[in-house]
Amino acid sequence: MATAAPLTCTASDLAPLLGDTTNATAVADYLCSRFSTISDRFVDTSYAVDNTYLLFSAYLVFAMQLGFAMLCAGSVRAKNTMNIMLTNVLDAAAGGLSYYLFGYAFAFGSPSNGFIGKHFFGLRDFPSLLADYSFFLYQWAFAIAAAGITSGSIAERTQFVAYLIYSSFLTGFVYPIVSHWFWSADGWASPARTSGPLLFGSGAIDFAGSGVVHMVGGIAGLWGALIEGPRIGRFDRAGRSVVLRGHSASLVVLGSFLLWFGWYGFNPGSFLTILKAYNTSGDYYGQWSAIGRTAVTTTLAGCTAALTTLFSKRLLVGHWTVTDVCNGLLGGFAAITSGCSVVEPWAAIVCGFVAAWVLIGFNKLAEKAKYDDPLEAAQLHGGCGAWGLLFTGLFARGVYVDEVYGAQGRPHGLFMGGGGELLAAQIIQILVVTGWVTATMGPLFYGLHKMKLLRISGEDEMQGMDLTRHGGFAYAYNDEDDQSVRPGGFMMRKVEPTSPSPDQGQLTESPSIV
């Protein structure tokens, strides 16, 4: 963690400036002691401001868990609401312990090798000159975000014990290794590497985690959903897609806005510090300006993706669909996360526009392949995350890369005149993240499947896990298109308007009784 350099003063340097006055050395000693006290206080203030900024960013990223919970709850059917909410709590709780015991050490346990960290297990010998507790909390919030992404892909059909196992493994081992490669000062592909040459002279720029967080969570979810198969009723006997709608668009919108708010800790917070000048001290431009620019690029990418999805889906299906717009918004955020700090605001608009079409395209491909992902998590986070890495290799501006990563003349975006080295590093990251998560999470899910620990029974799935696994429904509600739960007796359903009465010329209401 970078800090302000202390100011220095010595009596031997100051005494000659006081002339031949009596006790000049004593006066110099006194002035230097006062000067050192003031300097120390400024250094302490710098530490405090930077740590407070990082803690506040960690709180924002952690608040995204509430956004994930609301988004997941609204995207599943009512009979599985309590189950999906509980899995989101589990992601944070199990992930907290596993990241404390092993994950942080594997990710940032310096000094280490390029593959894996090897210090700070259980935060032993912590804090250090390299990091404080605020940095651990911030990185934990990122780790559980990756686990939350995966839970959306396998929602409505997965055993609770499987969530516990995969969440601990993902946050304690799989994700930390990837973050070590691309974010640690020792990582073999990190743009901040200090212990060896940079990959293609650049390192892979994944500033806030399009690959490290979103691709890891998305690809893990892809393998989980592929191995356990689609939900019952998702495709009919002819293989045609059947929409299993989530029960609450209101919760989806609420979750999306909470995630949007949290992304201002996710992306701008990844600078880790705020008190850093890029030019001479006292200038109006510094890291605080780059943080503001990052918030702007994040906003523009999400907004563009949302509007592109809105009009594209209107043309494709004929509806203005709020849930699709929310997913498009999040796809734009996932894509810009890699290059948010090193691209111009106009480039973020390009990023968001393409991200919307990437999501639409992957959703079409998933439907053709009979792949079922209730939250489109693999398509959104995996697909848009991969596009975000490529986007950074194309549009990263040289001066911003130099400012953020502290060197001059680094390779930057291909379309910005920076050559192809950065783009090559980005492609390497896509390949190794895909390969690593496939090699670790794929066998884990397959092993759980073989041991019959992955998917619930067909009977439990039809009735809903809230009733069969969690003691009752989250609230009194019945999905209109759900034929699996039909209570005995009469049940009043919502009132629907009918055609105008020819005698009265007004709408009449007809209650539907089941």
Coordinates of C-alpha atoms in Angstrom, one line a residue:
M1 CA 0.0 0.0 0.0
A2 CA 1.7 3.3 -1.1
T3 CA 2.1 6.0 1.5
A4 CA 3.4 9.6 1.6
A5 CA 7.1 9.8 2.1
P6 CA 8.1 11.5 5.4
L7 CA 9.8 14.9 5.3
T8 CA 13.3 15.0 6.8
C9 CA 15.3 17.6 8.7
T10 CA 18.7 17.4 10.4
A11 CA 20.4 19.8 12.8
S12 CA 23.7 19.7 10.8
D13 CA 21.9 21.0 7.8
L14 CA 19.9 23.6 9.6
A15 CA 22.5 25.1 12.0
P16 CA 24.6 26.9 9.3
L17 CA 21.4 28.7 8.1
L18 CA 21.0 30.2 11.6
G19 CA 24.3 32.0 11.4
D20 CA 26.6 32.6 14.3
T21 CA 23.8 33.0 16.8
T22 CA 24.4 31.5 20.3
N23 CA 23.2 28.0 20.7
A24 CA 22.5 27.6 16.9
T25 CA 22.9 23.9 17.2
A26 CA 20.4 23.7 20.0
V27 CA 17.9 25.8 18.1
A28 CA 18.3 23.7 15.0
D29 CA 17.7 20.5 17.1
Y30 CA 14.6 22.0 18.5
L31 CA 13.2 23.1 15.1
C32 CA 14.0 19.8 13.5
S33 CA 12.2 17.9 16.3
R34 CA 9.1 20.1 15.8
F35 CA 9.4 19.6 12.1
S36 CA 9.7 15.8 12.4
T37 CA 6.6 15.8 14.6
I38 CA 4.6 17.7 12.0
S39 CA 5.9 15.4 9.3
D40 CA 5.0 12.3 11.2
R41 CA 1.5 13.7 11.8
F42 CA 1.1 14.2 8.0
V43 CA 2.2 10.6 7.3
D44 CA -0.2 9.3 9.9
T45 CA -3.0 11.3 8.3
S46 CA -2.1 9.9 4.9
Y47 CA -2.4 6.4 6.3
A48 CA -5.7 7.2 8.0
V49 CA -7.3 8.8 4.9
D50 CA -6.2 6.0 2.5
N51 CA -7.4 3.3 4.9
T52 CA -10.7 5.0 5.5
Y53 CA -11.2 5.3 1.7
L54 CA -10.4 1.6 1.3
L55 CA -12.7 0.6 4.2
F56 CA -15.5 2.6 2.8
S57 CA -15.0 0.9 -0.6
A58 CA -15.0 -2.5 1.1
Y59 CA -18.4 -1.6 2.7
L60 CA -19.8 -0.7 -0.7
V61 CA -18.6 -4.0 -2.3
F62 CA -20.0 -6.0 0.6
A63 CA -23.3 -4.2 0.2
M64 CA -23.4 -5.8 -3.3
Q65 CA -24.2 -9.1 -1.5
L66 CA -27.5 -7.6 -0.6
G67 CA -27.9 -6.7 -4.3
F68 CA -27.1 -10.2 -5.3
A69 CA -29.6 -11.6 -2.8
M70 CA -32.4 -9.4 -4.1
L71 CA -31.5 -10.1 -7.7
C72 CA -31.4 -13.8 -7.2
A73 CA -34.6 -13.9 -5.1
G74 CA -36.5 -12.0 -7.8
S75 CA -35.2 -14.1 -10.6
V76 CA -36.3 -17.5 -9.2
R77 CA -39.8 -18.8 -8.6
A78 CA -41.4 -18.0 -5.3
K79 CA -41.1 -21.6 -4.1
N80 CA -37.3 -21.3 -4.0
T81 CA -37.0 -17.8 -2.5
M82 CA -35.8 -18.8 1.0
N83 CA -33.3 -21.3 -0.5
I84 CA -31.6 -18.8 -2.7
M85 CA -31.5 -16.1 0.0
L86 CA -29.9 -18.6 2.4
T87 CA -27.2 -19.5 -0.2
N88 CA -26.3 -15.8 -0.5
V89 CA -25.8 -15.6 3.3
L90 CA -23.8 -18.8 3.1
D91 CA -21.5 -17.4 0.4
A92 CA -20.5 -14.5 2.7
A93 CA -20.2 -16.6 5.9
A94 CA -18.4 -19.7 4.5
G95 CA -16.3 -17.4 2.3
G96 CA -15.3 -15.3 5.2
L97 CA -13.7 -18.2 7.1
S98 CA -12.1 -19.9 4.1
Y99 CA -10.6 -16.6 2.9
Y100 CA -9.3 -15.8 6.4
L101 CA -7.7 -19.2 6.8
F102 CA -6.3 -19.8 3.4
G103 CA -7.5 -17.5 0.6
Y104 CA -5.8 -14.3 1.5
A105 CA -2.5 -16.1 2.0
F106 CA -2.7 -17.8 -1.4
A107 CA -3.6 -14.5 -3.0
F108 CA -1.3 -11.9 -1.4
G109 CA 1.1 -13.9 0.8
S110 CA 4.3 -12.1 -0.2
P111 CA 7.1 -12.8 -0.7
S112 CA 6.2 -15.7 -2.8
N113 CA 6.5 -17.2 -6.3
G114 CA 4.5 -16.3 -9.4
F115 CA 1.9 -19.0 -8.9
I116 CA 0.8 -19.0 -5.3
G117 CA 1.2 -16.9 -2.1
K118 CA 2.6 -18.6 1.0
H119 CA 2.4 -16.2 4.0
F120 CA -0.3 -14.7 6.2
F121 CA -2.4 -17.9 6.8
G122 CA -5.0 -17.0 9.3
L123 CA -3.6 -13.4 9.1
R124 CA -0.5 -14.5 11.0
D125 CA 2.1 -11.7 11.3
F126 CA -0.5 -9.2 10.0
P127 CA -0.7 -6.2 9.4
S128 CA 2.6 -5.5 7.7
L129 CA 4.2 -2.8 5.6
L130 CA 2.5 -4.4 2.6
A131 CA -1.1 -4.3 3.7
D132 CA -3.4 -3.5 6.6
Y133 CA -6.7 -5.1 7.8
S134 CA -8.7 -2.8 5.5
F135 CA -7.0 -4.5 2.5
F136 CA -8.0 -7.9 3.7
L137 CA -11.6 -6.9 4.2
Y138 CA -11.7 -5.4 0.7
Q139 CA -10.3 -8.5 -0.9
W140 CA -12.7 -10.7 1.0
A141 CA -15.6 -8.8 -0.3
F142 CA -14.3 -9.5 -3.8
A143 CA -13.9 -13.2 -3.1
I144 CA -17.5 -13.7 -1.9
A145 CA -18.8 -11.7 -5.0
A146 CA -17.3 -14.4 -7.2
A147 CA -19.0 -17.1 -5.2
G148 CA -22.3 -15.2 -5.4
I149 CA -22.1 -15.2 -9.2
T150 CA -21.8 -19.0 -9.3
S151 CA -24.8 -19.5 -7.0
G152 CA -27.1 -17.9 -9.6
S153 CA -26.2 -20.4 -12.3
I154 CA -27.2 -23.4 -10.3
A155 CA -30.2 -22.0 -8.5
E156 CA -33.5 -23.9 -7.9
R157 CA -32.0 -27.4 -8.2
T158 CA -28.9 -27.7 -6.1
Q159 CA -28.4 -29.4 -2.7
F160 CA -27.5 -27.1 0.2
V161 CA -24.4 -29.1 1.0
A162 CA -23.1 -28.5 -2.5
Y163 CA -23.3 -24.8 -1.9
L164 CA -21.3 -25.1 1.3
I165 CA -18.5 -27.2 -0.4
Y166 CA -18.2 -25.2 -3.6
S167 CA -18.3 -21.8 -1.9
S168 CA -15.5 -22.7 0.5
F169 CA -13.4 -24.2 -2.2
L170 CA -13.9 -21.3 -4.6
T171 CA -13.1 -18.5 -2.1
G172 CA -10.4 -20.4 -0.3
F173 CA -8.4 -21.7 -3.3
V174 CA -9.6 -21.3 -6.8
Y175 CA -10.3 -17.5 -6.8
P176 CA -7.2 -16.6 -4.7
I177 CA -4.9 -18.3 -7.1
V178 CA -6.3 -16.2 -10.0
S179 CA -6.1 -13.0 -8.0
H180 CA -2.5 -13.8 -7.1
W181 CA -1.6 -14.2 -10.8
F182 CA -3.0 -10.9 -11.9
W183 CA -3.1 -8.6 -8.8
S184 CA -0.2 -9.6 -6.5
A185 CA 3.2 -8.0 -6.8
D186 CA 4.6 -11.5 -7.3
G187 CA 2.0 -12.8 -9.8
W188 CA 3.4 -14.0 -13.1
A189 CA 0.9 -12.0 -15.2
S190 CA 0.4 -9.0 -12.9
P191 CA 1.0 -5.5 -14.4
A192 CA 2.3 -4.5 -10.9
R193 CA 4.9 -7.3 -10.7
T194 CA 8.1 -6.4 -9.0
S195 CA 9.9 -9.7 -8.8
G196 CA 10.5 -10.5 -12.5
P197 CA 9.7 -9.4 -16.1
L198 CA 6.2 -8.4 -17.1
L199 CA 4.1 -10.6 -19.4
F200 CA 4.7 -9.1 -22.9
G201 CA 6.3 -6.1 -21.2
S202 CA 2.9 -5.1 -19.9
G203 CA 1.2 -7.7 -17.7
A204 CA -2.5 -8.3 -18.1
I205 CA -4.6 -5.3 -17.0
D206 CA -7.6 -6.4 -15.2
F207 CA -8.0 -3.4 -12.9
A208 CA -11.1 -4.4 -10.9
G209 CA -11.8 -8.0 -12.0
S210 CA -13.6 -8.6 -15.3
G211 CA -11.5 -11.8 -15.5
V212 CA -10.4 -12.3 -11.9
V213 CA -13.9 -12.0 -10.4
H214 CA -16.5 -12.2 -13.1
M215 CA -15.0 -14.8 -15.4
V216 CA -14.1 -17.0 -12.4
G217 CA -17.6 -16.9 -11.0
G218 CA -19.2 -17.2 -14.4
I219 CA -17.2 -20.2 -15.6
A220 CA -17.6 -22.0 -12.3
G221 CA -21.3 -21.5 -12.7
L222 CA -21.2 -22.7 -16.2
W223 CA -19.7 -26.1 -15.2
G224 CA -22.1 -26.4 -12.3
A225 CA -25.2 -25.8 -14.5
L226 CA -23.9 -28.0 -17.3
I227 CA -23.1 -31.0 -15.0
E228 CA -26.5 -30.9 -13.1
G229 CA -28.6 -30.1 -16.2
P230 CA -31.5 -27.8 -16.7
R231 CA -34.4 -27.4 -14.3
I232 CA -37.5 -29.6 -14.8
G233 CA -39.8 -27.9 -17.3
R234 CA -37.2 -25.5 -18.7
F235 CA -37.3 -27.3 -22.1
D236 CA -40.3 -29.3 -23.4
R237 CA -40.2 -32.8 -24.9
A238 CA -39.6 -31.3 -28.3
G239 CA -36.6 -29.4 -27.0
R240 CA -38.3 -26.0 -27.2
S241 CA -37.4 -23.4 -24.6
V242 CA -40.0 -22.8 -21.9
V243 CA -39.6 -19.6 -19.9
L244 CA -39.6 -20.2 -16.1
R245 CA -40.1 -16.6 -15.0
G246 CA -38.8 -15.2 -11.8
H247 CA -41.6 -14.2 -9.4
S248 CA -40.7 -10.6 -8.7
A249 CA -39.4 -8.0 -11.1
S250 CA -39.5 -5.5 -8.2
L251 CA -36.8 -7.5 -6.4
V252 CA -34.7 -7.7 -9.6
V253 CA -34.8 -3.9 -10.0
L254 CA -34.0 -3.4 -6.4
G255 CA -31.1 -5.8 -6.6
S256 CA -29.8 -4.1 -9.8
F257 CA -29.8 -0.7 -8.2
L258 CA -28.0 -2.0 -5.1
L259 CA -25.3 -3.6 -7.3
W260 CA -25.0 -0.4 -9.3
F261 CA -24.4 1.5 -6.1
G262 CA -21.9 -1.1 -4.9
W263 CA -20.0 -1.0 -8.2
Y264 CA -18.7 2.5 -7.1
G265 CA -16.7 0.7 -4.5
F266 CA -15.8 -2.2 -6.8
N267 CA -14.2 -0.1 -9.6
P268 CA -13.1 3.2 -8.1
G269 CA -12.2 1.5 -4.8
S270 CA -9.7 -0.7 -6.6
F271 CA -7.2 2.2 -6.6
L272 CA -6.8 1.3 -2.9
T273 CA -5.5 4.8 -2.0
I274 CA -6.6 8.3 -2.9
L275 CA -3.8 10.6 -1.6
K276 CA -1.5 10.3 -4.5
A277 CA -0.3 13.1 -6.9
Y278 CA 0.5 12.2 -10.5
N279 CA 2.5 15.4 -11.3
T280 CA 4.0 18.0 -8.9
S281 CA 2.5 18.3 -5.5
G282 CA -0.2 20.9 -5.2
D283 CA -1.6 20.2 -8.7
Y284 CA -5.4 19.8 -9.1
Y285 CA -4.9 16.5 -11.0
G286 CA -4.0 13.4 -9.1
Q287 CA -5.3 9.9 -8.2
W288 CA -8.5 11.5 -6.9
S289 CA -9.2 12.6 -10.5
A290 CA -8.5 9.1 -11.8
I291 CA -11.0 7.8 -9.3
G292 CA -13.6 10.2 -10.5
R293 CA -13.0 9.3 -14.1
T294 CA -13.3 5.6 -13.2
A295 CA -16.7 6.2 -11.7
V296 CA -17.7 8.0 -14.9
T297 CA -16.6 5.2 -17.2
T298 CA -18.4 2.7 -15.0
T299 CA -21.6 4.7 -15.2
L300 CA -21.5 5.2 -18.9
A301 CA -20.8 1.6 -19.7
G302 CA -23.7 0.4 -17.6
C303 CA -26.1 3.0 -18.9
T304 CA -25.2 2.3 -22.5
A305 CA -25.6 -1.4 -22.1
A306 CA -29.0 -1.0 -20.5
L307 CA -30.4 1.2 -23.3
T308 CA -28.9 -1.0 -26.0
T309 CA -30.6 -4.0 -24.4
L310 CA -33.9 -2.1 -24.0
F311 CA -34.2 -1.3 -27.7
S312 CA -32.6 -4.5 -29.0
K313 CA -35.0 -6.7 -27.1
R314 CA -37.9 -4.6 -28.2
L315 CA -36.9 -5.2 -31.8
L316 CA -36.2 -8.9 -31.2
V317 CA -39.2 -9.9 -29.1
G318 CA -41.6 -7.0 -29.2
H319 CA -41.5 -6.1 -25.5
W320 CA -40.0 -3.5 -23.2
T321 CA -38.6 -6.0 -20.6
V322 CA -37.3 -4.6 -17.3
T323 CA -35.5 -7.8 -16.2
D324 CA -33.6 -8.0 -19.5
V325 CA -32.6 -4.3 -19.2
C326 CA -31.3 -5.0 -15.7
N327 CA -29.2 -7.9 -16.9
G328 CA -27.9 -5.7 -19.7
L329 CA -27.0 -3.0 -17.2
L330 CA -25.0 -5.5 -15.1
G331 CA -23.3 -6.9 -18.3
G332 CA -22.0 -3.4 -19.1
F333 CA -20.7 -3.1 -15.6
A334 CA -19.0 -6.5 -15.7
A335 CA -17.3 -5.6 -19.0
I336 CA -16.0 -2.2 -18.0
T337 CA -14.5 -3.5 -14.7
S338 CA -11.3 -4.5 -16.4
G339 CA -10.4 -1.2 -18.1
C340 CA -12.4 1.3 -16.1
S341 CA -9.3 3.2 -14.9
V342 CA -7.4 3.3 -18.2
V343 CA -10.0 4.2 -20.8
E344 CA -11.6 7.4 -21.9
P345 CA -15.4 8.0 -21.1
W346 CA -16.3 7.8 -24.8
A347 CA -14.6 4.3 -25.0
A348 CA -16.8 3.1 -22.1
I349 CA -19.8 3.8 -24.3
V350 CA -18.4 1.5 -26.9
C351 CA -17.7 -1.1 -24.2
G352 CA -21.3 -1.0 -22.9
F353 CA -22.8 -1.2 -26.4
V354 CA -20.9 -4.3 -27.4
A355 CA -21.4 -5.9 -24.0
A356 CA -25.2 -5.8 -24.5
W357 CA -24.9 -7.7 -27.7
V358 CA -22.4 -10.1 -26.2
L359 CA -25.0 -11.0 -23.6
I360 CA -27.8 -11.3 -26.1
G361 CA -25.7 -13.5 -28.3
F362 CA -24.6 -15.8 -25.5
N363 CA -28.2 -16.1 -24.3
K364 CA -29.3 -17.2 -27.8
L365 CA -26.4 -19.7 -27.8
A366 CA -27.4 -21.1 -24.4
E367 CA -31.0 -21.6 -25.6
K368 CA -29.8 -23.5 -28.6
A369 CA -27.5 -25.7 -26.5
K370 CA -30.4 -26.3 -23.9
Y371 CA -28.2 -24.7 -21.2
D372 CA -30.2 -23.5 -18.2
D373 CA -28.9 -20.6 -16.1
P374 CA -31.7 -18.9 -14.1
L375 CA -29.8 -15.6 -13.7
E376 CA -27.8 -15.7 -17.0
A377 CA -24.8 -15.6 -14.7
A378 CA -22.4 -17.5 -17.0
Q379 CA -23.4 -15.6 -20.1
L380 CA -23.3 -12.2 -18.3
H381 CA -20.3 -12.5 -16.1
G382 CA -18.3 -15.0 -18.1
G383 CA -19.1 -13.6 -21.6
C384 CA -19.1 -9.9 -20.8
G385 CA -16.1 -10.3 -18.5
A386 CA -14.1 -11.8 -21.4
W387 CA -15.2 -9.0 -23.7
G388 CA -14.1 -6.5 -21.1
L389 CA -10.6 -7.9 -21.1
L390 CA -10.4 -7.7 -24.9
F391 CA -11.8 -4.2 -24.8
T392 CA -9.0 -3.1 -22.4
G393 CA -6.4 -4.5 -24.8
L394 CA -8.0 -2.4 -27.6
F395 CA -8.8 0.9 -25.9
A396 CA -6.5 1.4 -23.0
R397 CA -4.9 4.9 -23.2
G398 CA -1.2 5.1 -22.7
V399 CA -1.0 8.1 -20.3
Y400 CA -3.6 6.5 -18.0
V401 CA -1.8 3.2 -18.0
D402 CA 1.4 5.0 -17.0
E403 CA -0.3 6.9 -14.2
V404 CA -2.1 4.0 -12.7
Y405 CA 0.8 1.5 -12.9
G406 CA 3.6 3.9 -12.3
A407 CA 5.9 3.5 -15.3
Q408 CA 6.5 5.3 -18.5
G409 CA 6.1 3.9 -22.0
R410 CA 4.1 0.8 -21.2
P411 CA 2.2 -1.1 -23.9
H412 CA -1.4 0.1 -24.2
G413 CA -4.5 -0.3 -26.3
L414 CA -4.1 -1.5 -29.9
F415 CA -6.6 1.0 -31.2
M416 CA -4.9 3.8 -29.2
G417 CA -1.5 3.2 -30.9
G418 CA 0.0 1.0 -28.2
G419 CA 0.7 -2.1 -30.3
G420 CA -0.5 -5.6 -29.7
E421 CA 1.4 -6.6 -26.6
L422 CA -1.3 -5.7 -24.1
L423 CA -4.0 -7.3 -26.2
A424 CA -1.9 -10.5 -26.3
A425 CA -1.6 -10.4 -22.5
Q426 CA -5.4 -10.0 -22.2
I427 CA -6.0 -13.0 -24.5
I428 CA -3.6 -15.1 -22.3
Q429 CA -5.6 -14.1 -19.2
I430 CA -8.9 -15.2 -20.8
L431 CA -7.3 -18.6 -21.7
V432 CA -5.7 -19.3 -18.4
V433 CA -8.7 -18.2 -16.3
T434 CA -10.9 -20.5 -18.4
G435 CA -8.5 -23.3 -18.1
W436 CA -7.9 -23.0 -14.4
V437 CA -11.5 -22.7 -13.4
T438 CA -12.4 -25.6 -15.7
A439 CA -9.6 -27.8 -14.2
T440 CA -10.7 -27.1 -10.6
M441 CA -14.4 -26.5 -10.5
G442 CA -15.4 -28.9 -13.2
P443 CA -14.0 -32.0 -11.4
L444 CA -15.5 -30.7 -8.1
F445 CA -19.0 -30.4 -9.5
Y446 CA -18.6 -33.7 -11.3
G447 CA -17.5 -35.4 -8.1
L448 CA -20.4 -34.0 -6.2
H449 CA -22.7 -35.2 -9.0
K450 CA -21.3 -38.8 -8.8
M451 CA -21.7 -38.8 -5.0
K452 CA -25.3 -37.6 -5.4
L453 CA -24.6 -34.4 -3.5
L454 CA -25.2 -31.9 -6.3
R455 CA -28.8 -32.0 -7.5
I456 CA -32.0 -32.4 -5.4
S457 CA -34.6 -35.1 -6.3
G458 CA -37.2 -34.4 -8.9
E459 CA -40.0 -34.5 -6.4
D460 CA -38.3 -31.9 -4.2
E461 CA -37.6 -29.7 -7.2
M462 CA -41.3 -29.8 -8.3
Q463 CA -42.5 -28.9 -4.8
G464 CA -39.9 -26.3 -4.3
M465 CA -36.9 -26.3 -1.9
D466 CA -38.5 -23.8 0.5
L467 CA -41.1 -26.4 1.4
T468 CA -39.0 -29.5 1.3
R469 CA -35.7 -28.3 2.6
H470 CA -36.3 -25.1 4.6
G471 CA -39.5 -25.7 6.5
G472 CA -42.0 -23.6 4.6
F473 CA -42.4 -20.8 2.0
A474 CA -40.8 -17.4 2.3
Y475 CA -44.2 -15.8 2.0
A476 CA -47.7 -16.6 0.8
Y477 CA -47.4 -16.6 -3.0
N478 CA -48.0 -19.1 -5.8
D479 CA -46.4 -18.9 -9.2
E480 CA -49.0 -18.6 -11.9
D481 CA -47.2 -20.9 -14.3
D482 CA -46.2 -23.4 -11.7
Q483 CA -48.5 -26.5 -11.9
S484 CA -46.5 -28.5 -9.3
V485 CA -48.1 -27.0 -6.2
R486 CA -51.9 -26.9 -6.1
P487 CA -53.3 -26.7 -2.6
G488 CA -56.7 -28.3 -2.0
G489 CA -59.9 -26.4 -1.8
F490 CA -60.5 -23.0 -3.3
M491 CA -57.9 -20.3 -3.7
M492 CA -58.6 -16.8 -4.9
R493 CA -56.3 -15.6 -7.6
K494 CA -55.8 -12.1 -8.9
V495 CA -58.7 -10.3 -10.5
E496 CA -58.4 -9.8 -14.3
P497 CA -60.4 -7.2 -16.2
T498 CA -62.7 -8.5 -18.9
S499 CA -64.2 -6.9 -22.0
P500 CA -66.5 -3.9 -21.6
S501 CA -70.1 -4.7 -20.7
P502 CA -72.4 -3.9 -23.6
D503 CA -75.1 -2.6 -21.2
Q504 CA -72.9 -0.5 -18.9
G505 CA -70.1 0.4 -21.2
Q506 CA -67.5 -0.2 -18.5
L507 CA -65.0 -2.9 -17.4
T508 CA -66.3 -5.7 -15.3
E509 CA -64.2 -7.9 -13.0
S510 CA -64.3 -11.6 -12.9
P511 CA -62.6 -13.4 -10.1
S512 CA -60.7 -16.6 -11.0
I513 CA -61.2 -19.5 -8.6
V514 CA -59.0 -22.5 -8.6

